[in-house]
PDB file of C-alpha atoms in Angstrom:
ATOM      1  CA  ARG A   1      -9.590 133.829 224.501  1.00  0.00           C
ATOM      2  CA  LEU A   2      -7.813 134.366 221.195  1.00  0.00           C
ATOM      3  CA  PRO A   3      -9.737 136.201 218.493  1.00  0.00           C
ATOM      4  CA  VAL A   4     -11.026 134.103 215.594  1.00  0.00           C
ATOM      5  CA  ASP A   5      -8.791 136.004 213.156  1.00  0.00           C
ATOM      6  CA  TYR A   6      -5.648 135.793 215.350  1.00  0.00           C
ATOM      7  CA  PRO A   7      -2.668 135.729 212.928  1.00  0.00           C
ATOM      8  CA  ALA A   8      -0.897 132.693 214.389  1.00  0.00           C
ATOM      9  CA  THR A   9      -1.180 128.939 214.515  1.00  0.00           C
ATOM     10  CA  LEU A  10      -1.329 127.287 217.916  1.00  0.00           C
ATOM     11  CA  SER A  11      -0.092 123.701 218.035  1.00  0.00           C
ATOM     12  CA  LEU A  12      -0.513 121.594 221.167  1.00  0.00           C
ATOM     13  CA  ALA A  13       0.819 118.083 221.703  1.00  0.00           C
ATOM     14  CA  PRO A  14       0.048 115.273 221.238  1.00  0.00           C
ATOM     15  CA  PRO A  15      -0.470 115.462 217.493  1.00  0.00           C
ATOM     16  CA  LEU A  16      -3.905 114.796 216.080  1.00  0.00           C
ATOM     17  CA  ALA A  17      -4.764 111.453 214.546  1.00  0.00           C
ATOM     18  CA  GLU A  18      -4.671 111.318 210.764  1.00  0.00           C
ATOM     19  CA  GLY A  19      -7.762 113.064 209.359  1.00  0.00           C
ATOM     20  CA  ALA A  20      -9.027 114.260 212.766  1.00  0.00           C
ATOM     21  CA  ALA A  21     -10.585 117.707 212.916  1.00  0.00           C
ATOM     22  CA  GLU A  22      -8.525 120.292 214.739  1.00  0.00           C
ATOM     23  CA  PRO A  23     -10.241 121.184 218.019  1.00  0.00           C
ATOM     24  CA  THR A  24     -11.074 124.747 218.965  1.00  0.00           C
ATOM     25  CA  LEU A  25      -9.569 126.356 222.051  1.00  0.00           C
ATOM     26  CA  ASP A  26     -12.974 126.019 223.733  1.00  0.00           C
ATOM     27  CA  GLU A  27     -13.000 122.267 223.032  1.00  0.00           C
ATOM     28  CA  LEU A  28      -9.468 121.869 224.384  1.00  0.00           C
ATOM     29  CA  HIS A  29     -10.444 123.791 227.509  1.00  0.00           C
ATOM     30  CA  ALA A  30     -13.589 121.692 228.021  1.00  0.00           C
ATOM     31  CA  ALA A  31     -11.456 118.537 227.784  1.00  0.00           C
ATOM     32  CA  SER A  32      -9.033 119.995 230.408  1.00  0.00           C
ATOM     33  CA  ARG A  33      -6.200 119.991 227.873  1.00  0.00           C
ATOM     34  CA  LEU A  34      -5.844 123.760 227.867  1.00  0.00           C
ATOM     35  CA  THR A  35      -6.247 125.201 231.317  1.00  0.00           C
ATOM     36  CA  TYR A  36      -5.207 128.785 230.647  1.00  0.00           C
ATOM     37  CA  ALA A  37      -4.536 131.052 227.693  1.00  0.00           C
ATOM     38  CA  GLU A  38      -4.270 134.816 227.619  1.00  0.00           C
ATOM     39  CA  TYR A  39      -4.366 137.022 224.565  1.00  0.00           C
ATOM     40  CA  VAL A  40      -1.830 139.799 224.964  1.00  0.00           C
ATOM     41  CA  ARG A  41      -3.058 142.901 223.220  1.00  0.00           C
ATOM     42  CA  PRO A  42      -0.601 145.487 221.914  1.00  0.00           C
ATOM     43  CA  ASP A  43      -0.717 148.844 223.662  1.00  0.00           C
ATOM     44  CA  HIS A  44      -0.727 150.712 220.349  1.00  0.00           C
ATOM     45  CA  ASP A  45      -2.575 150.608 217.054  1.00  0.00           C
ATOM     46  CA  VAL A  46      -0.810 147.883 215.070  1.00  0.00           C
ATOM     47  CA  SER A  47      -2.340 149.111 211.828  1.00  0.00           C
ATOM     48  CA  THR A  48       0.187 151.961 211.838  1.00  0.00           C
ATOM     49  CA  LYS A  49       3.850 151.042 211.756  1.00  0.00           C
ATOM     50  CA  ILE A  50       5.907 152.523 214.562  1.00  0.00           C
ATOM     51  CA  SER A  51       9.177 151.448 212.996  1.00  0.00           C
ATOM     52  CA  GLY A  52      10.629 150.370 209.701  1.00  0.00           C
ATOM     53  CA  GLY A  53      12.131 147.149 208.473  1.00  0.00           C
ATOM     54  CA  ALA A  54      14.646 144.988 210.274  1.00  0.00           C
ATOM     55  CA  VAL A  55      18.277 146.124 210.188  1.00  0.00           C
ATOM     56  CA  ALA A  56      21.590 144.695 211.323  1.00  0.00           C
ATOM     57  CA  VAL A  57      24.035 147.414 212.338  1.00  0.00           C
ATOM     58  CA  LYS A  58      27.724 146.829 213.083  1.00  0.00           C
ATOM     59  CA  VAL A  59      29.121 149.280 215.645  1.00  0.00           C
ATOM     60  CA  LEU A  60      32.900 149.560 216.003  1.00  0.00           C
ATOM     61  CA  ASN A  61      34.590 151.420 218.836  1.00  0.00           C
ATOM     62  CA  PHE A  62      37.860 153.323 218.471  1.00  0.00           C
ATOM     63  CA  ARG A  63      37.338 155.451 221.546  1.00  0.00           C
ATOM     64  CA  ARG A  64      39.106 154.458 224.714  1.00  0.00           C
ATOM     65  CA  GLN A  65      35.760 154.169 226.504  1.00  0.00           C
ATOM     66  CA  LYS A  66      33.544 151.248 227.443  1.00  0.00           C
ATOM     67  CA  PHE A  67      29.840 151.809 226.759  1.00  0.00           C
ATOM     68  CA  LYS A  68      26.567 150.444 228.033  1.00  0.00           C
ATOM     69  CA  ILE A  69      24.142 150.044 225.145  1.00  0.00           C
ATOM     70  CA  MET A  70      20.638 151.133 226.091  1.00  0.00           C
ATOM     71  CA  TRP A  71      17.624 150.697 223.815  1.00  0.00           C
ATOM     72  CA  ASP A  72      15.711 153.980 223.920  1.00  0.00           C
ATOM     73  CA  ASP A  73      12.198 152.994 224.959  1.00  0.00           C
ATOM     74  CA  GLY A  74      11.275 156.594 225.758  1.00  0.00           C
ATOM     75  CA  SER A  75      12.263 156.386 229.413  1.00  0.00           C
ATOM     76  CA  SER A  76      15.104 158.527 230.736  1.00  0.00           C
ATOM     77  CA  GLU A  77      17.444 155.559 231.221  1.00  0.00           C
ATOM     78  CA  GLY A  78      16.380 153.133 228.502  1.00  0.00           C
ATOM     79  CA  VAL A  79      16.555 149.329 228.473  1.00  0.00           C
ATOM     80  CA  TYR A  80      19.929 147.623 228.908  1.00  0.00           C
ATOM     81  CA  ASN A  81      20.991 145.901 225.678  1.00  0.00           C
ATOM     82  CA  GLY A  82      24.607 144.945 226.314  1.00  0.00           C
ATOM     83  CA  GLN A  83      27.947 146.657 226.208  1.00  0.00           C
ATOM     84  CA  LEU A  84      30.672 147.720 223.830  1.00  0.00           C
ATOM     85  CA  THR A  85      34.174 147.285 225.239  1.00  0.00           C
ATOM     86  CA  ALA A  86      36.913 149.897 225.107  1.00  0.00           C
ATOM     87  CA  GLY A  87      39.398 147.892 223.033  1.00  0.00           C
ATOM     88  CA  LEU A  88      40.387 149.673 219.840  1.00  0.00           C
ATOM     89  CA  GLY A  89      38.246 148.127 217.130  1.00  0.00           C
ATOM     90  CA  SER A  90      35.851 146.428 219.565  1.00  0.00           C
ATOM     91  CA  ARG A  91      32.606 145.647 217.823  1.00  0.00           C
ATOM     92  CA  THR A  92      29.049 144.615 218.380  1.00  0.00           C
ATOM     93  CA  VAL A  93      26.066 144.048 216.122  1.00  0.00           C
ATOM     94  CA  LEU A  94      22.617 145.439 216.831  1.00  0.00           C
ATOM     95  CA  MET A  95      19.720 143.475 215.359  1.00  0.00           C
ATOM     96  CA  THR A  96      16.811 145.889 215.449  1.00  0.00           C
ATOM     97  CA  TYR A  97      14.378 147.916 213.367  1.00  0.00           C
ATOM     98  CA  ALA A  98      14.660 151.197 211.529  1.00  0.00           C
ATOM     99  CA  GLY A  99      13.169 153.867 213.761  1.00  0.00           C
ATOM    100  CA  HIS A 100      14.488 152.356 216.994  1.00  0.00           C
ATOM    101  CA  ALA A 101      17.153 154.321 218.850  1.00  0.00           C
ATOM    102  CA  PHE A 102      20.027 153.252 221.061  1.00  0.00           C
ATOM    103  CA  LYS A 103      21.966 155.269 223.609  1.00  0.00           C
ATOM    104  CA  PHE A 104      25.654 154.592 224.140  1.00  0.00           C
ATOM    105  CA  VAL A 105      26.421 155.576 227.714  1.00  0.00           C
ATOM    106  CA  ASP A 106      29.901 155.816 229.234  1.00  0.00           C
ATOM    107  CA  PHE A 107      30.236 152.758 231.466  1.00  0.00           C
ATOM    108  CA  GLU A 108      32.121 154.638 234.213  1.00  0.00           C
ATOM    109  CA  SER A 109      30.529 158.098 234.328  1.00  0.00           C
ATOM    110  CA  GLY A 110      27.033 157.320 233.056  1.00  0.00           C
ATOM    111  CA  ALA A 111      27.303 160.238 230.611  1.00  0.00           C
ATOM    112  CA  LEU A 112      25.567 159.891 227.256  1.00  0.00           C
ATOM    113  CA  TYR A 113      28.153 159.615 224.487  1.00  0.00           C
ATOM    114  CA  ARG A 114      25.824 159.212 221.538  1.00  0.00           C
ATOM    115  CA  ARG A 115      22.231 158.383 220.658  1.00  0.00           C
ATOM    116  CA  ILE A 116      21.764 156.646 217.316  1.00  0.00           C
ATOM    117  CA  LEU A 117      18.456 156.446 215.464  1.00  0.00           C
ATOM    118  CA  MET A 118      18.513 153.316 213.324  1.00  0.00           C
ATOM    119  CA  GLN A 119      17.916 153.802 209.603  1.00  0.00           C
ATOM    120  CA  ASP A 120      17.219 151.375 206.765  1.00  0.00           C
ATOM    121  CA  ASP A 121      20.331 152.477 204.875  1.00  0.00           C
ATOM    122  CA  VAL A 122      22.913 152.579 207.708  1.00  0.00           C
ATOM    123  CA  HIS A 123      24.563 149.267 208.568  1.00  0.00           C
ATOM    124  CA  PHE A 124      28.066 150.211 209.722  1.00  0.00           C
ATOM    125  CA  ILE A 125      28.910 152.796 212.383  1.00  0.00           C
ATOM    126  CA  VAL A 126      32.379 153.704 213.629  1.00  0.00           C
ATOM    127  CA  PHE A 127      32.924 155.560 216.890  1.00  0.00           C
ATOM    128  CA  GLU A 128      35.895 157.609 215.758  1.00  0.00           C
ATOM    129  CA  PRO A 129      38.948 157.984 217.995  1.00  0.00           C
ATOM    130  CA  ASP A 130      39.609 161.308 219.697  1.00  0.00           C
ATOM    131  CA  ALA A 131      41.222 163.863 217.377  1.00  0.00           C
ATOM    132  CA  ASP A 132      44.466 163.727 219.378  1.00  0.00           C
ATOM    133  CA  ASP A 133      44.627 159.906 219.575  1.00  0.00           C
ATOM    134  CA  GLU A 134      47.347 159.401 216.964  1.00  0.00           C
ATOM    135  CA  ASP A 135      47.985 155.804 218.055  1.00  0.00           C
ATOM    136  CA  ALA A 136      44.423 154.823 217.197  1.00  0.00           C
ATOM    137  CA  ARG A 137      44.203 156.919 214.013  1.00  0.00           C
ATOM    138  CA  SER A 138      47.479 155.630 212.569  1.00  0.00           C
ATOM    139  CA  GLY A 139      46.978 151.970 213.499  1.00  0.00           C
ATOM    140  CA  GLU A 140      46.356 149.146 211.021  1.00  0.00           C
ATOM    141  CA  LYS A 141      43.123 148.126 212.796  1.00  0.00           C
ATOM    142  CA  TYR A 142      41.667 151.580 212.209  1.00  0.00           C
ATOM    143  CA  ALA A 143      42.774 151.606 208.554  1.00  0.00           C
ATOM    144  CA  ALA A 144      41.223 148.151 208.032  1.00  0.00           C
ATOM    145  CA  VAL A 145      37.933 149.255 209.598  1.00  0.00           C
ATOM    146  CA  LYS A 146      37.811 152.368 207.400  1.00  0.00           C
ATOM    147  CA  ARG A 147      38.315 150.122 204.340  1.00  0.00           C
ATOM    148  CA  GLU A 148      35.558 147.817 205.604  1.00  0.00           C
ATOM    149  CA  GLN A 149      33.281 150.820 206.158  1.00  0.00           C
ATOM    150  CA  ARG A 150      33.914 152.069 202.610  1.00  0.00           C
ATOM    151  CA  PHE A 151      33.307 148.581 201.157  1.00  0.00           C
ATOM    152  CA  ASN A 152      30.028 148.233 203.090  1.00  0.00           C
ATOM    153  CA  ARG A 153      28.816 151.632 201.870  1.00  0.00           C
ATOM    154  CA  GLN A 154      29.760 150.897 198.242  1.00  0.00           C
ATOM    155  CA  TYR A 155      28.189 147.435 198.369  1.00  0.00           C
ATOM    156  CA  TYR A 156      24.923 148.856 199.700  1.00  0.00           C
ATOM    157  CA  GLU A 157      24.906 151.655 197.106  1.00  0.00           C
ATOM    158  CA  HIS A 158      25.511 149.151 194.283  1.00  0.00           C
ATOM    159  CA  TYR A 159      23.246 146.240 195.303  1.00  0.00           C
ATOM    160  CA  GLY A 160      20.649 147.962 197.477  1.00  0.00           C
ATOM    161  CA  TYR A 161      21.090 145.650 200.454  1.00  0.00           C
ATOM    162  CA  PRO A 162      23.810 145.368 203.092  1.00  0.00           C
ATOM    163  CA  TRP A 163      26.844 143.145 203.177  1.00  0.00           C
ATOM    164  CA  LEU A 164      26.165 141.048 206.284  1.00  0.00           C
ATOM    165  CA  SER A 165      29.418 139.271 207.058  1.00  0.00           C
TER     166      SER A 165
END
C-alpha cells in the first residue's frame, strides 16, 4: 500500500474517461485491476542527503592497463560498473552523484589502481601514463587530451558548470 503522500504519480491503462474521477489504489484492487503493489522503503533516512548533485565525469586512460570499474557500495569488492580499456586515450563517462566513489581495478591482477570520490567540481580525470612511458607522453593523443582537460577546467571556472560534449 503506497502512502497517501507518496511523491509519484501512478498511471494505469486504460485511460480514464473524460471527467471521470481517478480511482484510488484500493478501488483498483477491489475491481481486480491492480492485483499487487509493494511500496519499497529506503533503508536510510531520506531526509538527510547521502550524496550531492548529479555529475558526469569523463575518465581517460593513458596507462597500458585495462580496468574494471567498480562502484564502491561499501563492500570489499564493489558493484561492477563496466570497464575502461587499455588503449592510449581510451575513455568512459561515469554518470553518478557527488559523494559516490568508484574503484578502478586492474583487469588482470585484480589490484586496486585508484579509488575516486566523485565531486561536484571534477568532470574530467586523466589516468596519467607511467613516468617512463615516453611514447604515451609525447604522443599527439596525450597532448590533445591535456588541452581538452585544460579547456574543461577553464570552462567550469568561468561559467560554473561543466562542458558536457
